[in-house]
Amino acid sequence: MTRWLTDDELQAWLKLAGVMLKLSPALDSQLERDSDLTHFEYLCLAMLSEDEDHTLRMSQLATKANASLSRLSHVVKKLEARGLVVRTPCADSRRVTMVSLTEEGWQVLVAAAPGHVETVRCLVFDGLSPDEVDQLQKIAGHIVSQIDGANLSSVRR
Amino acid sequence: MTRWLTDDELQAWLKLAGVMLKLSPALDSQLERDSDLTHFEYLCLAMLSEDEDHTLRMSQLATKANASLSRLSHVVKKLEARGLVVRTPCADSRRVTMVSLTEEGWQVLVAAAPGHVETVRCLVFDGLSPDEVDQLQKIAGHIVSQIDGANLSSVRR
DNA sequence: CCAACATAGTTGAAGCATCAAGTTTCTTGG
DNA sequence: CCAAGAAACTTGATGCTTCAACTATGTTGG
């Protein structure tokens, strides 16, 4: 028996689908215009910048950026060609690749951040109350967990 | 002066970005495996099915599916090649194209729906309270409006 | 009335994302 | 100890999305 969506759920779902379909392109468009970066590329640089040494394993970065290793590998190759990032073999384990932000990568990130943050503020947070920000965090966190859980359980069987 | 994000906003934002990065692929993957459809293709068929005549103008469908006319045009061409949809010129205005669900398209949609709905329920709604569904609807609706508003204002100037 | 503009849609090229397959390196159960 | 399997990437092909450009058709201010 299919558990259909209630009317409220359907309304909510269509809106969420709208966010997925419109927000990504909107962010890509601003970043590409102003900084020649994809939103996903920006996210990779940002995640690297949060680490003390501006350096992470590929697989750590993939987790932080919510990406597959394959997707990340292609993007890091491109960022490395642009000089924003370098890959180095890891001393401890030879199958591990470390990625680091270069000085230039850091500069590009710093230059891109204000415009990007302003865009996120305008498109997402302007007009949301602190309560709603909290609700958004909980709900989005919940969805991400469900997806991660679903992947795990399909892998385990 | 950049209006940076508060810590709560940043947490919420990273989670929302996670949803965008993980939910689309998860939906595509289920639909493609079980019904040989993209989530976006499914959405187009579903929006057509909601119309009384199973028929919409390209531009109406683009609006309902939150897509650009260009994206829609490519996808409709593909769906038409598969026989799920037909395009017909409009009698009233010669620059308008109407798209209709074929009988086969309807069958494919009906066959795909239970699995897709089940996936949406598992990944999004299971574990959400009715209040949270309502909050999600409001917040996602708000974001979509902001994006639409931003596009309008950049077009108008 | 018509020139200028706007609307509706299509198309081809370029760039991303995903998938499947492959390589290399580690780990572990027998 | 080693064979089998898992982990950590990389790569190439395929297909989808976007962008810019184009055609064709309507609308409207002067």
Short mmCIF file of C-alpha atoms (C1' of nucleotides) in Angstrom, two decimals:
data_model
loop_
_atom_site.label_atom_id
_atom_site.label_comp_id
_atom_site.label_asym_id
_atom_site.label_seq_id
_atom_site.Cartn_x
_atom_site.Cartn_y
_atom_site.Cartn_z
CA MET A 1 0.00 0.00 0.00
CA THR A 2 1.42 3.34 -0.98
CA ARG A 3 1.50 5.85 1.84
CA TRP A 4 0.45 8.89 -0.19
CA LEU A 5 1.26 12.42 0.91
CA THR A 6 -1.35 14.47 2.72
CA ASP A 7 -2.33 17.73 1.10
CA ASP A 8 -0.10 19.70 3.48
CA GLU A 9 2.81 17.43 2.78
CA LEU A 10 2.32 17.78 -0.94
CA GLN A 11 2.28 21.57 -0.69
CA ALA A 12 5.43 21.54 1.41
CA TRP A 13 7.10 19.09 -0.94
CA LEU A 14 6.39 21.17 -4.05
CA LYS A 15 7.87 24.22 -2.35
CA LEU A 16 10.96 22.32 -1.27
CA ALA A 17 11.36 21.00 -4.80
CA GLY A 18 11.11 24.61 -5.95
CA VAL A 19 13.96 25.56 -3.64
CA MET A 20 16.13 22.79 -5.04
CA LEU A 21 15.34 23.74 -8.60
CA LYS A 22 15.82 27.49 -8.19
CA LEU A 23 18.30 28.13 -5.41
CA SER A 24 21.27 26.23 -6.84
CA PRO A 25 21.12 27.98 -10.20
CA ALA A 26 20.69 31.35 -8.46
CA LEU A 27 23.80 30.83 -6.35
CA ASP A 28 25.82 29.48 -9.27
CA SER A 29 24.84 32.41 -11.38
CA GLN A 30 25.97 35.07 -8.88
CA LEU A 31 29.24 33.31 -8.06
CA GLU A 32 30.09 32.58 -11.64
CA ARG A 33 29.39 36.12 -12.72
CA ASP A 34 31.33 37.79 -9.91
CA SER A 35 34.07 35.29 -9.07
CA ASP A 36 34.20 32.69 -11.82
CA LEU A 37 33.34 29.96 -9.33
CA THR A 38 30.61 27.34 -9.08
CA HIS A 39 28.73 27.18 -5.81
CA PHE A 40 30.19 23.74 -5.31
CA GLU A 41 33.71 25.00 -5.99
CA TYR A 42 33.14 27.80 -3.49
CA LEU A 43 31.97 25.28 -0.93
CA CYS A 44 35.12 23.20 -1.40
CA LEU A 45 37.36 26.22 -0.90
CA ALA A 46 35.31 27.30 2.12
CA MET A 47 35.52 23.87 3.76
CA LEU A 48 39.28 23.82 3.25
CA SER A 49 39.60 27.29 4.73
CA GLU A 50 37.92 26.13 7.92
CA ASP A 51 40.68 23.67 8.64
CA GLU A 52 43.58 25.01 10.68
CA ASP A 53 46.11 23.96 8.04
CA HIS A 54 43.82 24.67 5.11
CA THR A 55 44.31 21.02 4.26
CA LEU A 56 42.06 17.95 4.20
CA ARG A 57 42.03 14.46 2.80
CA MET A 58 39.95 14.09 -0.35
CA SER A 59 37.51 11.86 1.47
CA GLN A 60 37.16 14.28 4.39
CA LEU A 61 36.49 17.11 1.99
CA ALA A 62 33.99 14.97 0.10
CA THR A 63 32.08 14.39 3.34
CA LYS A 64 32.13 18.05 4.35
CA ALA A 65 31.03 19.19 0.92
CA ASN A 66 28.32 16.50 0.66
CA ALA A 67 29.81 15.18 -2.55
CA SER A 68 30.88 11.90 -4.07
CA LEU A 69 34.58 11.30 -4.31
CA SER A 70 34.24 11.17 -8.05
CA ARG A 71 32.61 14.56 -8.27
CA LEU A 72 35.19 16.00 -5.93
CA SER A 73 38.08 14.52 -7.87
CA HIS A 74 36.98 16.20 -11.09
CA VAL A 75 36.49 19.54 -9.38
CA VAL A 76 39.75 19.46 -7.47
CA LYS A 77 41.58 18.70 -10.70
CA LYS A 78 40.05 21.80 -12.21
CA LEU A 79 40.80 23.97 -9.16
CA GLU A 80 44.37 22.69 -9.13
CA ALA A 81 44.79 23.62 -12.79
CA ARG A 82 43.71 27.14 -11.81
CA GLY A 83 46.21 27.19 -8.96
CA LEU A 84 43.62 27.59 -6.21
CA VAL A 85 44.43 24.27 -4.61
CA VAL A 86 47.25 21.68 -4.56
CA ARG A 87 47.16 17.94 -4.12
CA THR A 88 49.96 16.19 -2.26
CA PRO A 89 50.46 12.53 -1.39
CA CYS A 90 50.03 11.73 2.28
CA ALA A 91 53.09 10.57 4.21
CA ASP A 92 51.19 8.15 6.44
CA SER A 93 49.15 6.26 3.92
CA ARG A 94 49.97 6.06 0.27
CA ARG A 95 46.45 5.79 -0.98
CA VAL A 96 45.42 9.05 0.63
CA THR A 97 45.55 12.37 -1.22
CA MET A 98 45.69 15.63 0.70
CA VAL A 99 44.20 18.81 -0.77
CA SER A 100 45.33 22.25 0.40
CA LEU A 101 44.19 25.75 -0.30
CA THR A 102 46.96 27.80 -1.92
CA GLU A 103 47.56 31.44 -1.07
CA GLU A 104 45.84 32.34 -4.33
CA GLY A 105 42.93 30.06 -3.52
CA TRP A 106 42.56 31.81 -0.18
CA GLN A 107 42.58 35.21 -1.89
CA VAL A 108 39.93 34.12 -4.35
CA LEU A 109 37.77 32.79 -1.53
CA VAL A 110 38.14 35.97 0.51
CA ALA A 111 37.24 38.06 -2.50
CA ALA A 112 34.20 35.92 -3.33
CA ALA A 113 32.81 35.61 0.19
CA PRO A 114 31.06 38.98 0.68
CA GLY A 115 29.05 38.76 -2.53
CA HIS A 116 28.12 35.17 -1.93
CA VAL A 117 27.10 35.73 1.69
CA GLU A 118 25.06 38.73 0.68
CA THR A 119 23.26 36.60 -1.91
CA VAL A 120 22.53 33.85 0.60
CA ARG A 121 21.24 36.45 3.03
CA CYS A 122 18.96 38.05 0.45
CA LEU A 123 17.61 34.80 -0.97
CA VAL A 124 17.34 32.71 2.18
CA PHE A 125 17.49 34.60 5.46
CA ASP A 126 16.01 38.03 4.87
CA GLY A 127 12.53 37.90 6.31
CA LEU A 128 13.09 34.77 8.40
CA SER A 129 12.71 35.10 12.17
CA PRO A 130 15.31 33.56 14.49
CA ASP A 131 12.74 30.87 15.28
CA GLU A 132 12.41 30.06 11.62
CA VAL A 133 16.16 29.87 11.22
CA ASP A 134 16.16 27.35 14.00
CA GLN A 135 13.32 25.39 12.40
CA LEU A 136 15.13 25.39 9.07
CA GLN A 137 18.24 24.03 10.73
CA LYS A 138 16.33 21.23 12.41
CA ILE A 139 14.29 20.24 9.38
CA ALA A 140 17.16 20.36 6.89
CA GLY A 141 19.36 18.49 9.33
CA HIS A 142 16.68 15.87 9.68
CA ILE A 143 16.40 15.38 5.92
CA VAL A 144 20.16 15.08 5.47
CA SER A 145 20.26 12.45 8.23
CA GLN A 146 17.49 10.44 6.61
CA ILE A 147 19.35 10.44 3.30
CA ASP A 148 22.59 9.36 4.95
CA GLY A 149 20.71 6.69 6.86
CA ALA A 150 19.01 5.42 3.72
CA ASN A 151 22.33 5.13 1.93
CA LEU A 152 23.84 3.23 4.82
CA SER A 153 21.00 0.77 5.06
CA SER A 154 20.99 0.07 1.33
CA VAL A 155 24.73 -0.54 1.48
CA ARG A 156 24.50 -2.84 4.46
CA ARG A 157 22.13 -5.31 2.82
CA MET B 1 29.73 46.44 4.83
CA THR B 2 29.03 42.78 4.45
CA ARG B 3 26.18 41.50 6.55
CA TRP B 4 27.77 38.21 7.64
CA LEU B 5 25.71 35.27 8.78
CA THR B 6 25.24 34.62 12.47
CA ASP B 7 26.41 31.28 13.73
CA ASP B 8 22.85 29.91 13.75
CA GLU B 9 22.29 31.10 10.22
CA LEU B 10 25.52 29.50 9.07
CA GLN B 11 24.56 26.17 10.61
CA ALA B 12 21.14 26.33 9.00
CA TRP B 13 22.67 27.31 5.68
CA LEU B 14 25.13 24.44 5.61
CA LYS B 15 22.32 22.01 6.31
CA LEU B 16 20.15 23.49 3.58
CA ALA B 17 23.07 23.27 1.17
CA GLY B 18 23.38 19.64 2.21
CA VAL B 19 19.76 19.04 1.28
CA MET B 20 20.28 20.58 -2.14
CA LEU B 21 23.41 18.54 -2.76
CA LYS B 22 22.04 15.21 -1.57
CA LEU B 23 18.30 15.14 -2.08
CA SER B 24 18.22 15.74 -5.84
CA PRO B 25 20.68 12.94 -6.59
CA ALA B 26 18.81 10.63 -4.23
CA LEU B 27 15.50 11.24 -5.98
CA ASP B 28 17.03 10.97 -9.44
CA SER B 29 18.68 7.74 -8.53
CA GLN B 30 15.50 6.01 -7.33
CA LEU B 31 13.42 7.23 -10.26
CA GLU B 32 16.02 6.39 -12.84
CA ARG B 33 16.56 2.93 -11.44
CA ASP B 34 12.85 2.06 -11.14
CA SER B 35 11.19 4.06 -13.89
CA ASP B 36 13.90 5.38 -16.21
CA LEU B 37 12.89 8.95 -15.40
CA THR B 38 14.73 11.98 -14.03
CA HIS B 39 13.10 13.72 -11.10
CA PHE B 40 12.63 16.71 -13.34
CA GLU B 41 11.00 14.59 -16.05
CA TYR B 42 8.71 13.10 -13.42
CA LEU B 43 7.79 16.57 -12.25
CA CYS B 44 6.90 17.63 -15.79
CA LEU B 45 4.64 14.62 -16.27
CA ALA B 46 3.08 15.18 -12.84
CA MET B 47 2.34 18.86 -13.54
CA LEU B 48 0.73 17.95 -16.86
CA SER B 49 -1.37 15.29 -15.16
CA GLU B 50 -2.82 17.87 -12.78
CA ASP B 51 -4.39 19.80 -15.62
CA GLU B 52 -7.88 18.76 -16.55
CA ASP B 53 -6.92 18.18 -20.18
CA HIS B 54 -3.44 16.91 -19.39
CA THR B 55 -2.26 19.80 -21.51
CA LEU B 56 -0.35 23.03 -20.85
CA ARG B 57 1.51 25.68 -22.76
CA MET B 58 5.29 25.27 -22.64
CA SER B 59 5.61 28.45 -20.64
CA GLN B 60 2.93 27.43 -18.14
CA LEU B 61 4.63 24.12 -17.63
CA ALA B 62 7.99 25.86 -17.24
CA THR B 63 6.54 27.99 -14.45
CA LYS B 64 4.90 25.05 -12.68
CA ALA B 65 8.06 22.97 -12.90
CA ASN B 66 10.30 25.86 -11.82
CA ALA B 67 12.37 25.56 -14.96
CA SER B 68 13.72 27.73 -17.74
CA LEU B 69 12.01 27.44 -21.10
CA SER B 70 15.26 26.21 -22.54
CA ARG B 71 15.62 23.38 -20.07
CA LEU B 72 12.01 22.43 -20.56
CA SER B 73 12.32 22.47 -24.32
CA HIS B 74 15.19 19.98 -24.27
CA VAL B 75 13.39 17.67 -21.85
CA VAL B 76 10.06 17.81 -23.67
CA LYS B 77 11.85 16.93 -26.87
CA LYS B 78 13.26 13.86 -25.18
CA LEU B 79 9.94 12.89 -23.61
CA GLU B 80 8.23 13.32 -26.97
CA ALA B 81 10.79 11.04 -28.61
CA ARG B 82 9.86 8.42 -26.00
CA GLY B 83 6.16 8.91 -26.72
CA LEU B 84 5.26 10.13 -23.24
CA VAL B 85 4.20 13.57 -24.41
CA VAL B 86 3.17 15.34 -27.62
CA ARG B 87 3.63 18.91 -28.76
CA THR B 88 0.95 20.62 -30.82
CA PRO B 89 0.74 24.15 -32.19
CA CYS B 90 -1.84 26.34 -30.52
CA ALA B 91 -4.84 27.46 -32.56
CA ASP B 92 -5.12 30.89 -30.91
CA SER B 93 -1.58 32.09 -31.08
CA ARG B 94 0.96 30.77 -33.47
CA ARG B 95 3.97 31.24 -31.26
CA VAL B 96 2.53 29.09 -28.50
CA THR B 97 3.25 25.37 -28.22
CA MET B 98 0.99 23.09 -26.22
CA VAL B 99 2.33 19.96 -24.52
CA SER B 100 0.06 17.05 -23.64
CA LEU B 101 0.53 13.85 -21.72
CA THR B 102 -0.08 10.82 -23.96
CA GLU B 103 -1.86 7.72 -22.71
CA GLU B 104 1.54 6.06 -22.44
CA GLY B 105 2.95 9.01 -20.53
CA TRP B 106 0.07 8.75 -18.10
CA GLN B 107 0.74 5.03 -17.64
CA VAL B 108 4.42 5.66 -16.99
CA LEU B 109 3.58 8.36 -14.45
CA VAL B 110 1.05 6.17 -12.65
CA ALA B 111 3.56 3.33 -12.51
CA ALA B 112 6.33 5.60 -11.20
CA ALA B 113 4.30 7.45 -8.59
CA PRO B 114 4.16 4.94 -5.71
CA GLY B 115 7.90 4.38 -5.60
CA HIS B 116 8.67 8.06 -5.90
CA VAL B 117 6.17 9.10 -3.24
CA GLU B 118 7.49 6.42 -0.93
CA THR B 119 11.01 7.77 -1.42
CA VAL B 120 9.93 11.34 -0.70
CA ARG B 121 8.12 10.15 2.40
CA CYS B 122 11.14 8.22 3.68
CA LEU B 123 13.69 10.90 2.94
CA VAL B 124 11.71 14.01 3.81
CA PHE B 125 8.56 13.49 5.84
CA ASP B 126 9.14 10.47 8.06
CA GLY B 127 9.90 11.84 11.51
CA LEU B 128 8.56 15.34 10.81
CA SER B 129 5.64 16.51 12.95
CA PRO B 130 2.65 18.23 11.31
CA ASP B 131 3.97 21.48 12.77
CA GLU B 132 7.30 20.94 11.09
CA VAL B 133 5.61 20.18 7.77
CA ASP B 134 3.87 23.50 8.12
CA GLN B 135 7.13 25.27 8.97
CA LEU B 136 8.85 23.66 5.99
CA GLN B 137 6.08 24.85 3.72
CA LYS B 138 6.33 28.41 4.99
CA ILE B 139 10.12 28.61 4.91
CA ALA B 140 10.55 26.97 1.51
CA GLY B 141 7.76 29.13 0.12
CA HIS B 142 9.49 32.19 1.48
CA ILE B 143 12.79 31.28 -0.17
CA VAL B 144 11.16 30.62 -3.53
CA SER B 145 9.43 34.00 -3.35
CA GLN B 146 12.66 35.79 -2.56
CA ILE B 147 14.34 34.17 -5.57
CA ASP B 148 11.45 35.08 -7.86
CA GLY B 149 11.49 38.61 -6.47
CA ALA B 150 15.23 38.95 -6.97
CA ASN B 151 14.93 37.85 -10.58
CA LEU B 152 12.15 40.30 -11.22
CA SER B 153 14.02 43.23 -9.76
CA SER B 154 17.19 42.47 -11.69
CA VAL B 155 15.16 42.22 -14.89
CA ARG B 156 13.30 45.45 -14.31
CA ARG B 157 16.40 47.62 -14.05
"C1'" DC C 1 0.43 52.38 -39.29
"C1'" DC C 2 4.81 50.62 -38.23
"C1'" DA C 3 9.10 50.50 -35.82
"C1'" DA C 4 10.69 49.00 -31.70
"C1'" DC C 5 10.13 46.01 -28.20
"C1'" DA C 6 8.45 41.93 -25.81
"C1'" DT C 7 6.96 37.11 -25.70
"C1'" DA C 8 7.35 32.12 -26.86
"C1'" DG C 9 10.01 28.72 -28.01
"C1'" DT C 10 14.08 26.13 -30.23
"C1'" DT C 11 18.81 24.94 -30.93
"C1'" DG C 12 23.90 23.94 -30.54
"C1'" DA C 13 27.90 24.31 -27.94
"C1'" DA C 14 30.23 24.19 -23.60
"C1'" DG C 15 30.57 22.79 -19.06
"C1'" DC C 16 29.02 19.85 -14.98
"C1'" DA C 17 27.55 15.61 -12.62
"C1'" DT C 18 27.07 10.76 -12.53
"C1'" DC C 19 28.10 6.19 -13.42
"C1'" DA C 20 30.86 2.27 -14.14
"C1'" DA C 21 35.23 0.57 -14.33
"C1'" DG C 22 39.99 0.60 -13.17
"C1'" DT C 23 44.32 1.22 -10.12
"C1'" DT C 24 46.66 1.16 -6.05
"C1'" DT C 25 47.08 0.50 -1.30
"C1'" DC C 26 45.41 -1.38 3.27
"C1'" DT C 27 43.25 -4.64 6.29
"C1'" DT C 28 41.79 -9.00 7.92
"C1'" DG C 29 39.96 -13.77 8.47
"C1'" DG C 30 41.56 -18.37 8.07
"C1'" DC D 1 51.23 -15.33 5.83
"C1'" DC D 2 48.37 -14.41 2.11
"C1'" DA D 3 44.12 -14.23 -0.43
"C1'" DA D 4 40.07 -11.79 -0.58
"C1'" DG D 5 37.95 -7.84 0.09
"C1'" DA D 6 37.57 -3.02 1.35
"C1'" DA D 7 39.06 1.84 1.04
"C1'" DA D 8 40.76 5.85 -1.46
"C1'" DC D 9 41.02 7.80 -5.19
"C1'" DT D 10 41.13 8.64 -10.69
"C1'" DT D 11 39.43 8.47 -15.25
"C1'" DG D 12 36.47 8.47 -19.53
"C1'" DA D 13 32.08 8.31 -21.40
"C1'" DT D 14 27.39 9.69 -21.28
"C1'" DG D 15 23.77 12.63 -20.46
"C1'" DC D 16 21.73 16.83 -18.41
"C1'" DT D 17 21.83 22.01 -17.67
"C1'" DT D 18 22.93 26.39 -18.92
"C1'" DC D 19 24.06 30.04 -21.87
"C1'" DA D 20 23.88 32.76 -25.87
"C1'" DA D 21 22.04 33.24 -30.15
"C1'" DC D 22 18.27 32.79 -33.27
"C1'" DT D 23 13.45 32.55 -35.37
"C1'" DA D 24 8.96 33.72 -35.36
"C1'" DT D 25 5.04 35.95 -33.66
"C1'" DG D 26 2.48 39.50 -30.93
"C1'" DT D 27 1.93 44.16 -28.84
"C1'" DT D 28 2.31 49.08 -28.42
"C1'" DG D 29 3.90 53.99 -28.24
"C1'" DG D 30 4.45 57.81 -31.43
#
